[in-house]
Amino acid sequence: MQTSIAVMNASGRTGQRIAQALLNAGCRVVALGRSADKLAALQEQGADVCLGDPADTAYLSAAFEGVHTVYGLLPYDLTEPGYLDSQRRLGEAMASAVRQAGVKRVVFLSSLAAEQPGGTGMIRPMHDQEERLRAIPGLDVMCLRAGAFMENLYGALPVIREAGIVADGFLPDLPVPMVATRDIADAAVQALLDPAWHGQQVREVLGPRDISMNEVTRLLAQSLGLPQLAYVQLPRGELERALTEAGLAPDVSALTGELMEAINDGRVRTTFGRSAANTTPTGMQSFVHELAEAYRAG
Ligand SMILES: NC(=O)c1ccc[n+]([C@@H]2O[C@H](COP(=O)([O-])OP(=O)(O)OC[C@H]3O[C@@H](n4cnc5c(N)ncnc54)[C@H](OP(=O)(O)O)[C@@H]3O)[C@@H](O)[C@H]2O)c1
């Protein structure tokens, strides 16, 4: 029988690639999202599109009806205030709907440091959601704990253009696990299609190797043809002010400041150690070319 898999946030970076791969693998795919336009291409290829608000338990329960496996995540709009409340509502709705619809397996996109109950800023809701999902009796749960997304670096481009520097909160020489979202999606597809795992699992997705912002900046400088490009570490208060000026909600800026402190203190790291199982292929060397293309396209 065809496996039936619901993909939450199917218009997003990981969700879109996952839904596509599952269709190619012959699964029945239920693609969830809020925008018909963004899901039209998946619908044309055979996905059942289910539109609604992912904080609405009734909508999610109906979308999960008859579904064996769910790919779940907690989406966000970083310009909207009230991040922790909104993430809690989304998390509770997902867990209730999984329970009500009798879903058998969930692959949940989480983050490094989600094993910690607090002091991790933006990551805390993912800790809470891992706990909610693990509390559902009989549910098989795989938490994919990702490193920092390489795509976060798109946020550096306007600052390079305006100020001629790369500015962020990371310690300049601190090696950080950075991973491309396409590799996270591929790891999720592997977990979604693999019938061998059961119970409560955690897998990390770390990128090819840890890399510092100084090194990222050197690679970007080469790729952009800007040899003078330098990395500047912003102190926490300055980082939070800059993020709010750039349009993030003030509570999101403060939670990012807290997260940055956790990263710089070495609290956001692998708990298993690096291995072939948590190392992914896309390297920063090739990713910076995509960033440079976006920079040149303006
Ligand atoms: N950035 C990092 O370094 C990092 C690291 C580890 C884990 N994560 C986690 O990764 C997840 C993001 O995954 P992704 O990159 O695949 O997604 P994504 O591309 O960021 O998803 C974008 C889509 O989310 C939807 N969305 C935005 N705000 C929403 C809201 N308030 N309610 C419902 N939907 C909303 C919108 O889709 P529609 O308008 O079509 O509905 C938007 O197109 C988050 O849970 C994040 O915490 C991030």
Short mmCIF file of C-alpha atoms and ligand atoms in Angstrom, two decimals:
data_model
loop_
_atom_site.label_atom_id
_atom_site.label_comp_id
_atom_site.label_asym_id
_atom_site.label_seq_id
_atom_site.Cartn_x
_atom_site.Cartn_y
_atom_site.Cartn_z
CA MET A 1 0.00 0.00 0.00
CA GLN A 2 1.15 3.57 -0.77
CA THR A 3 2.65 5.27 2.32
CA SER A 4 0.77 8.41 3.25
CA ILE A 5 2.96 11.25 4.55
CA ALA A 6 1.90 14.76 5.59
CA VAL A 7 4.46 17.51 5.07
CA MET A 8 3.94 20.61 7.21
CA ASN A 9 5.10 23.97 5.87
CA ALA A 10 5.38 22.44 2.39
CA SER A 11 6.05 25.89 0.90
CA GLY A 12 9.16 26.31 3.07
CA ARG A 13 12.77 25.48 2.27
CA THR A 14 12.84 21.98 3.76
CA GLY A 15 9.15 21.16 3.26
CA GLN A 16 9.11 21.87 -0.46
CA ARG A 17 12.13 19.69 -1.21
CA ILE A 18 10.83 16.91 1.04
CA ALA A 19 7.36 16.89 -0.53
CA GLN A 20 8.91 16.76 -4.00
CA ALA A 21 11.20 13.86 -3.09
CA LEU A 22 8.35 11.91 -1.48
CA LEU A 23 6.19 12.34 -4.60
CA ASN A 24 9.12 11.09 -6.69
CA ALA A 25 9.38 8.09 -4.37
CA GLY A 26 5.72 7.23 -5.03
CA CYS A 27 4.24 8.27 -1.67
CA ARG A 28 0.84 9.85 -1.16
CA VAL A 29 1.78 13.36 -0.01
CA VAL A 30 -0.46 15.72 1.94
CA ALA A 31 1.11 19.16 1.55
CA LEU A 32 0.19 21.64 4.28
CA GLY A 33 0.57 25.40 4.10
CA ARG A 34 -1.35 28.65 4.06
CA SER A 35 -0.95 29.72 0.44
CA ALA A 36 -2.53 27.93 -2.55
CA ASP A 37 -0.18 29.74 -4.93
CA LYS A 38 2.96 28.52 -3.17
CA LEU A 39 1.70 24.91 -3.21
CA ALA A 40 0.32 24.90 -6.78
CA ALA A 41 3.40 23.19 -8.28
CA LEU A 42 3.22 20.34 -5.74
CA GLN A 43 -0.51 19.98 -6.37
CA GLU A 44 0.09 19.69 -10.12
CA GLN A 45 2.51 16.86 -9.39
CA GLY A 46 -0.07 14.95 -7.38
CA ALA A 47 0.14 16.23 -3.79
CA ASP A 48 -3.10 16.64 -1.85
CA VAL A 49 -2.93 20.25 -0.74
CA CYS A 50 -4.49 21.14 2.61
CA LEU A 51 -4.65 24.86 3.36
CA GLY A 52 -4.99 26.29 6.85
CA ASP A 53 -3.41 27.81 9.93
CA PRO A 54 -0.95 25.40 11.58
CA ALA A 55 -1.95 26.76 15.01
CA ASP A 56 -5.49 25.37 14.43
CA THR A 57 -5.79 21.86 15.88
CA ALA A 58 -9.04 21.05 14.02
CA TYR A 59 -7.43 21.90 10.66
CA LEU A 60 -4.33 19.85 11.43
CA SER A 61 -6.34 16.86 12.73
CA ALA A 62 -8.37 16.80 9.51
CA ALA A 63 -5.19 17.09 7.39
CA PHE A 64 -3.55 14.21 9.32
CA GLU A 65 -6.59 11.90 9.02
CA GLY A 66 -5.45 8.62 7.44
CA VAL A 67 -1.83 9.77 7.40
CA HIS A 68 0.84 7.36 8.68
CA THR A 69 3.79 9.75 9.05
CA VAL A 70 4.17 13.51 9.55
CA TYR A 71 7.09 15.81 8.79
CA GLY A 72 6.64 18.57 11.35
CA LEU A 73 8.27 21.87 12.21
CA LEU A 74 7.41 25.11 13.97
CA PRO A 75 7.35 27.88 11.34
CA TYR A 76 7.84 31.53 12.25
CA ASP A 77 7.71 35.04 10.96
CA LEU A 78 10.57 36.80 12.74
CA THR A 79 8.98 40.22 12.26
CA GLU A 80 5.92 39.20 14.33
CA PRO A 81 6.19 39.87 18.09
CA GLY A 82 5.32 37.12 20.58
CA TYR A 83 7.64 34.37 19.30
CA LEU A 84 7.49 32.12 22.37
CA ASP A 85 3.66 32.28 22.65
CA SER A 86 3.19 31.68 18.95
CA GLN A 87 5.62 28.72 18.96
CA ARG A 88 3.82 27.24 21.98
CA ARG A 89 0.44 27.49 20.21
CA LEU A 90 1.85 25.89 17.05
CA GLY A 91 3.54 23.13 19.06
CA GLU A 92 0.44 22.31 21.11
CA ALA A 93 -1.73 22.20 17.97
CA MET A 94 0.70 19.84 16.22
CA ALA A 95 0.93 17.48 19.20
CA SER A 96 -2.88 17.44 19.75
CA ALA A 97 -3.56 16.77 16.08
CA VAL A 98 -0.96 13.97 15.90
CA ARG A 99 -2.64 12.37 18.92
CA GLN A 100 -6.23 12.86 17.66
CA ALA A 101 -5.55 11.59 14.13
CA GLY A 102 -3.62 8.55 15.36
CA VAL A 103 -0.45 9.37 13.39
CA LYS A 104 2.16 6.61 13.83
CA ARG A 105 5.44 8.44 13.16
CA VAL A 106 6.73 11.99 13.25
CA VAL A 107 10.01 13.35 11.91
CA PHE A 108 10.40 16.72 13.63
CA LEU A 109 12.84 19.44 12.53
CA SER A 110 14.60 20.54 15.69
CA SER A 111 17.92 22.15 16.53
CA LEU A 112 21.22 21.46 18.21
CA ALA A 113 20.87 22.38 21.92
CA ALA A 114 17.23 21.24 22.01
CA GLU A 115 18.25 18.82 24.75
CA GLN A 116 18.57 21.88 27.04
CA PRO A 117 15.41 23.22 28.73
CA GLY A 118 16.41 26.89 28.60
CA GLY A 119 19.05 29.57 28.15
CA THR A 120 19.07 28.93 24.41
CA GLY A 121 16.82 31.75 23.14
CA MET A 122 15.15 30.85 19.84
CA ILE A 123 15.81 27.13 20.37
CA ARG A 124 13.72 26.69 23.52
CA PRO A 125 10.40 26.01 21.69
CA MET A 126 12.06 23.08 19.92
CA HIS A 127 13.06 21.58 23.27
CA ASP A 128 9.44 21.92 24.43
CA GLN A 129 8.12 20.39 21.21
CA GLU A 130 10.45 17.41 21.39
CA GLU A 131 9.06 16.80 24.90
CA ARG A 132 5.41 17.17 23.76
CA LEU A 133 5.92 14.66 20.96
CA ARG A 134 7.78 12.17 23.17
CA ALA A 135 4.85 12.29 25.63
CA ILE A 136 2.43 10.86 23.02
CA PRO A 137 2.00 7.17 23.86
CA GLY A 138 3.11 4.73 21.15
CA LEU A 139 4.32 7.45 18.74
CA ASP A 140 7.60 6.87 16.92
CA VAL A 141 9.46 10.21 16.98
CA MET A 142 12.65 11.18 15.17
CA CYS A 143 14.00 14.61 16.17
CA LEU A 144 16.39 15.96 13.54
CA ARG A 145 18.65 18.40 15.37
CA ALA A 146 20.15 20.76 12.80
CA GLY A 147 23.08 23.13 13.10
CA ALA A 148 22.81 26.79 12.05
CA PHE A 149 21.32 27.09 8.58
CA MET A 150 23.78 28.29 5.92
CA GLU A 151 20.81 30.21 4.50
CA ASN A 152 20.92 32.53 7.55
CA LEU A 153 23.90 34.12 5.75
CA TYR A 154 21.56 35.70 3.19
CA GLY A 155 20.86 38.16 6.03
CA ALA A 156 24.51 39.31 5.81
CA LEU A 157 24.20 40.53 2.20
CA PRO A 158 22.46 43.90 2.81
CA VAL A 159 25.06 44.74 5.50
CA ILE A 160 27.91 43.90 3.10
CA ARG A 161 26.29 46.17 0.54
CA GLU A 162 25.64 49.05 2.94
CA ALA A 163 28.59 48.88 5.36
CA GLY A 164 31.19 46.74 3.56
CA ILE A 165 31.48 44.29 6.48
CA VAL A 166 30.03 40.99 7.65
CA ALA A 167 28.53 41.68 11.08
CA ASP A 168 27.11 39.09 13.48
CA GLY A 169 27.28 37.95 17.08
CA PHE A 170 29.50 34.85 16.69
CA LEU A 171 33.00 34.87 18.15
CA PRO A 172 35.21 35.39 15.06
CA ASP A 173 37.21 32.15 15.29
CA LEU A 174 34.60 29.88 16.87
CA PRO A 175 33.95 26.85 14.63
CA VAL A 176 30.17 26.42 14.29
CA PRO A 177 28.21 23.57 12.64
CA MET A 178 26.49 25.19 9.61
CA VAL A 179 24.29 23.13 7.32
CA ALA A 180 22.43 23.75 4.05
CA THR A 181 18.65 23.28 4.27
CA ARG A 182 18.73 20.99 1.21
CA ASP A 183 20.86 18.55 3.23
CA ILE A 184 18.42 18.73 6.15
CA ALA A 185 15.57 17.97 3.75
CA ASP A 186 17.48 14.99 2.34
CA ALA A 187 18.15 13.66 5.86
CA ALA A 188 14.44 14.06 6.64
CA VAL A 189 13.42 12.18 3.49
CA GLN A 190 15.77 9.37 4.45
CA ALA A 191 14.18 9.19 7.93
CA LEU A 192 10.63 9.47 6.56
CA LEU A 193 11.13 6.58 4.13
CA ASP A 194 13.17 4.33 6.42
CA PRO A 195 10.87 1.79 8.11
CA ALA A 196 13.67 0.39 10.30
CA TRP A 197 13.68 2.92 13.16
CA HIS A 198 11.20 2.91 16.03
CA GLY A 199 10.64 4.58 19.39
CA GLN A 200 12.27 7.89 20.30
CA GLN A 201 15.24 8.87 18.17
CA VAL A 202 17.51 11.88 17.79
CA ARG A 203 19.68 12.48 14.72
CA GLU A 204 21.95 15.45 14.23
CA VAL A 205 22.49 17.21 10.89
CA LEU A 206 25.72 19.18 11.08
CA GLY A 207 27.03 20.21 7.65
CA PRO A 208 30.40 18.95 6.34
CA ARG A 209 32.57 20.50 9.11
CA ASP A 210 32.37 23.26 11.70
CA ILE A 211 33.39 26.64 10.32
CA SER A 212 34.09 30.05 11.88
CA MET A 213 32.70 33.40 10.72
CA ASN A 214 36.24 34.56 9.93
CA GLU A 215 36.58 31.64 7.53
CA VAL A 216 33.10 32.16 6.06
CA THR A 217 34.01 35.81 5.48
CA ARG A 218 37.29 34.88 3.75
CA LEU A 219 35.39 32.54 1.39
CA LEU A 220 32.77 35.20 0.72
CA ALA A 221 35.46 37.81 0.10
CA GLN A 222 37.03 35.57 -2.58
CA SER A 223 33.71 34.74 -4.18
CA LEU A 224 32.52 38.36 -4.22
CA GLY A 225 35.87 39.76 -5.34
CA LEU A 226 35.95 41.98 -2.23
CA PRO A 227 39.39 41.24 -0.72
CA GLN A 228 38.98 43.83 2.08
CA LEU A 229 35.77 42.25 3.40
CA ALA A 230 36.15 41.69 7.17
CA TYR A 231 34.08 40.05 9.87
CA VAL A 232 33.03 42.24 12.81
CA GLN A 233 31.62 40.65 15.97
CA LEU A 234 28.83 42.76 17.46
CA PRO A 235 28.42 42.74 21.25
CA ARG A 236 25.05 41.35 22.39
CA GLY A 237 23.31 44.73 22.92
CA GLU A 238 24.48 46.05 19.57
CA LEU A 239 23.45 42.84 17.79
CA GLU A 240 19.96 43.03 19.29
CA ARG A 241 19.60 46.72 18.30
CA ALA A 242 20.80 46.00 14.76
CA LEU A 243 18.35 43.11 14.36
CA THR A 244 15.42 45.23 15.56
CA GLU A 245 16.46 48.05 13.21
CA ALA A 246 16.52 45.48 10.39
CA GLY A 247 12.86 44.64 11.13
CA LEU A 248 12.91 41.73 13.60
CA ALA A 249 10.43 41.91 16.47
CA PRO A 250 12.17 43.11 19.68
CA ASP A 251 11.48 39.84 21.53
CA VAL A 252 12.99 37.90 18.61
CA SER A 253 16.10 40.11 18.70
CA ALA A 254 16.48 39.49 22.45
CA LEU A 255 16.05 35.71 22.00
CA THR A 256 18.65 35.80 19.21
CA GLY A 257 21.01 37.61 21.59
CA GLU A 258 20.47 34.88 24.18
CA LEU A 259 21.05 32.18 21.55
CA MET A 260 24.26 33.87 20.41
CA GLU A 261 25.55 33.86 23.99
CA ALA A 262 24.78 30.13 24.23
CA ILE A 263 26.64 29.49 20.96
CA ASN A 264 29.67 31.53 22.04
CA ASP A 265 29.70 29.73 25.42
CA GLY A 266 29.94 26.40 23.55
CA ARG A 267 26.48 25.23 24.64
CA VAL A 268 25.10 24.72 21.10
CA ARG A 269 27.04 21.73 19.89
CA THR A 270 26.81 18.09 18.95
CA THR A 271 25.97 15.75 21.80
CA PHE A 272 27.00 12.65 19.83
CA GLY A 273 30.27 13.83 18.29
CA ARG A 274 30.84 14.15 14.57
CA SER A 275 30.45 10.99 12.50
CA ALA A 276 29.54 9.99 8.95
CA ALA A 277 25.91 9.71 10.14
CA ASN A 278 25.56 13.40 11.08
CA THR A 279 27.90 14.92 8.46
CA THR A 280 26.21 16.29 5.32
CA PRO A 281 27.64 17.06 1.88
CA THR A 282 27.01 20.71 0.93
CA GLY A 283 30.14 22.73 1.78
CA MET A 284 30.46 26.43 2.55
CA GLN A 285 32.88 26.74 -0.37
CA SER A 286 30.06 25.98 -2.82
CA PHE A 287 27.34 27.69 -0.76
CA VAL A 288 29.13 31.06 -0.86
CA HIS A 289 28.84 30.98 -4.67
CA GLU A 290 25.06 30.96 -4.30
CA LEU A 291 25.34 33.86 -1.84
CA ALA A 292 27.58 35.74 -4.27
CA GLU A 293 25.08 35.21 -7.09
CA ALA A 294 22.28 36.59 -4.92
CA TYR A 295 24.52 39.54 -3.97
CA ARG A 296 25.25 40.34 -7.60
CA ALA A 297 21.58 39.96 -8.57
CA GLY A 298 20.96 42.72 -6.01
N1 LIG B 1 17.63 29.10 10.99
C1 LIG B 1 18.33 28.20 11.65
O1 LIG B 1 19.56 28.31 11.79
C2 LIG B 1 17.63 26.99 12.23
C3 LIG B 1 18.38 26.01 12.88
C4 LIG B 1 17.72 24.88 13.39
C5 LIG B 1 16.34 24.75 13.24
N2 LIG B 1 15.64 25.72 12.61
C6 LIG B 1 14.17 25.56 12.45
O2 LIG B 1 13.86 25.32 11.08
C7 LIG B 1 12.49 25.66 10.85
C8 LIG B 1 12.37 26.40 9.51
O3 LIG B 1 12.39 25.43 8.48
P1 LIG B 1 12.36 25.83 6.93
O4 LIG B 1 13.60 26.62 6.64
O5 LIG B 1 12.09 24.62 6.15
O6 LIG B 1 11.08 26.78 6.84
P2 LIG B 1 11.00 28.19 6.13
O7 LIG B 1 11.52 28.12 4.75
O8 LIG B 1 11.58 29.22 7.05
O9 LIG B 1 9.42 28.40 6.07
C9 LIG B 1 8.90 29.57 5.49
C10 LIG B 1 7.38 29.46 5.44
O10 LIG B 1 6.84 29.40 6.77
C11 LIG B 1 5.48 29.85 6.70
N3 LIG B 1 5.23 30.72 7.86
C12 LIG B 1 5.88 31.85 8.19
N4 LIG B 1 5.36 32.36 9.32
C13 LIG B 1 4.37 31.54 9.72
C14 LIG B 1 3.46 31.55 10.80
N5 LIG B 1 3.50 32.52 11.73
N6 LIG B 1 2.57 30.56 10.88
C15 LIG B 1 2.54 29.60 9.95
N7 LIG B 1 3.38 29.52 8.90
C16 LIG B 1 4.27 30.51 8.79
C17 LIG B 1 5.30 30.59 5.38
O11 LIG B 1 4.59 29.71 4.50
P3 LIG B 1 3.09 29.99 3.99
O12 LIG B 1 2.89 31.46 3.99
O13 LIG B 1 3.04 29.36 2.65
O14 LIG B 1 2.22 29.27 4.96
C18 LIG B 1 6.74 30.70 4.85
O15 LIG B 1 6.79 30.66 3.44
C19 LIG B 1 12.04 26.48 12.05
O16 LIG B 1 11.24 25.69 12.89
C20 LIG B 1 13.35 26.81 12.76
O17 LIG B 1 13.20 26.98 14.14
C21 LIG B 1 16.25 26.83 12.10
#
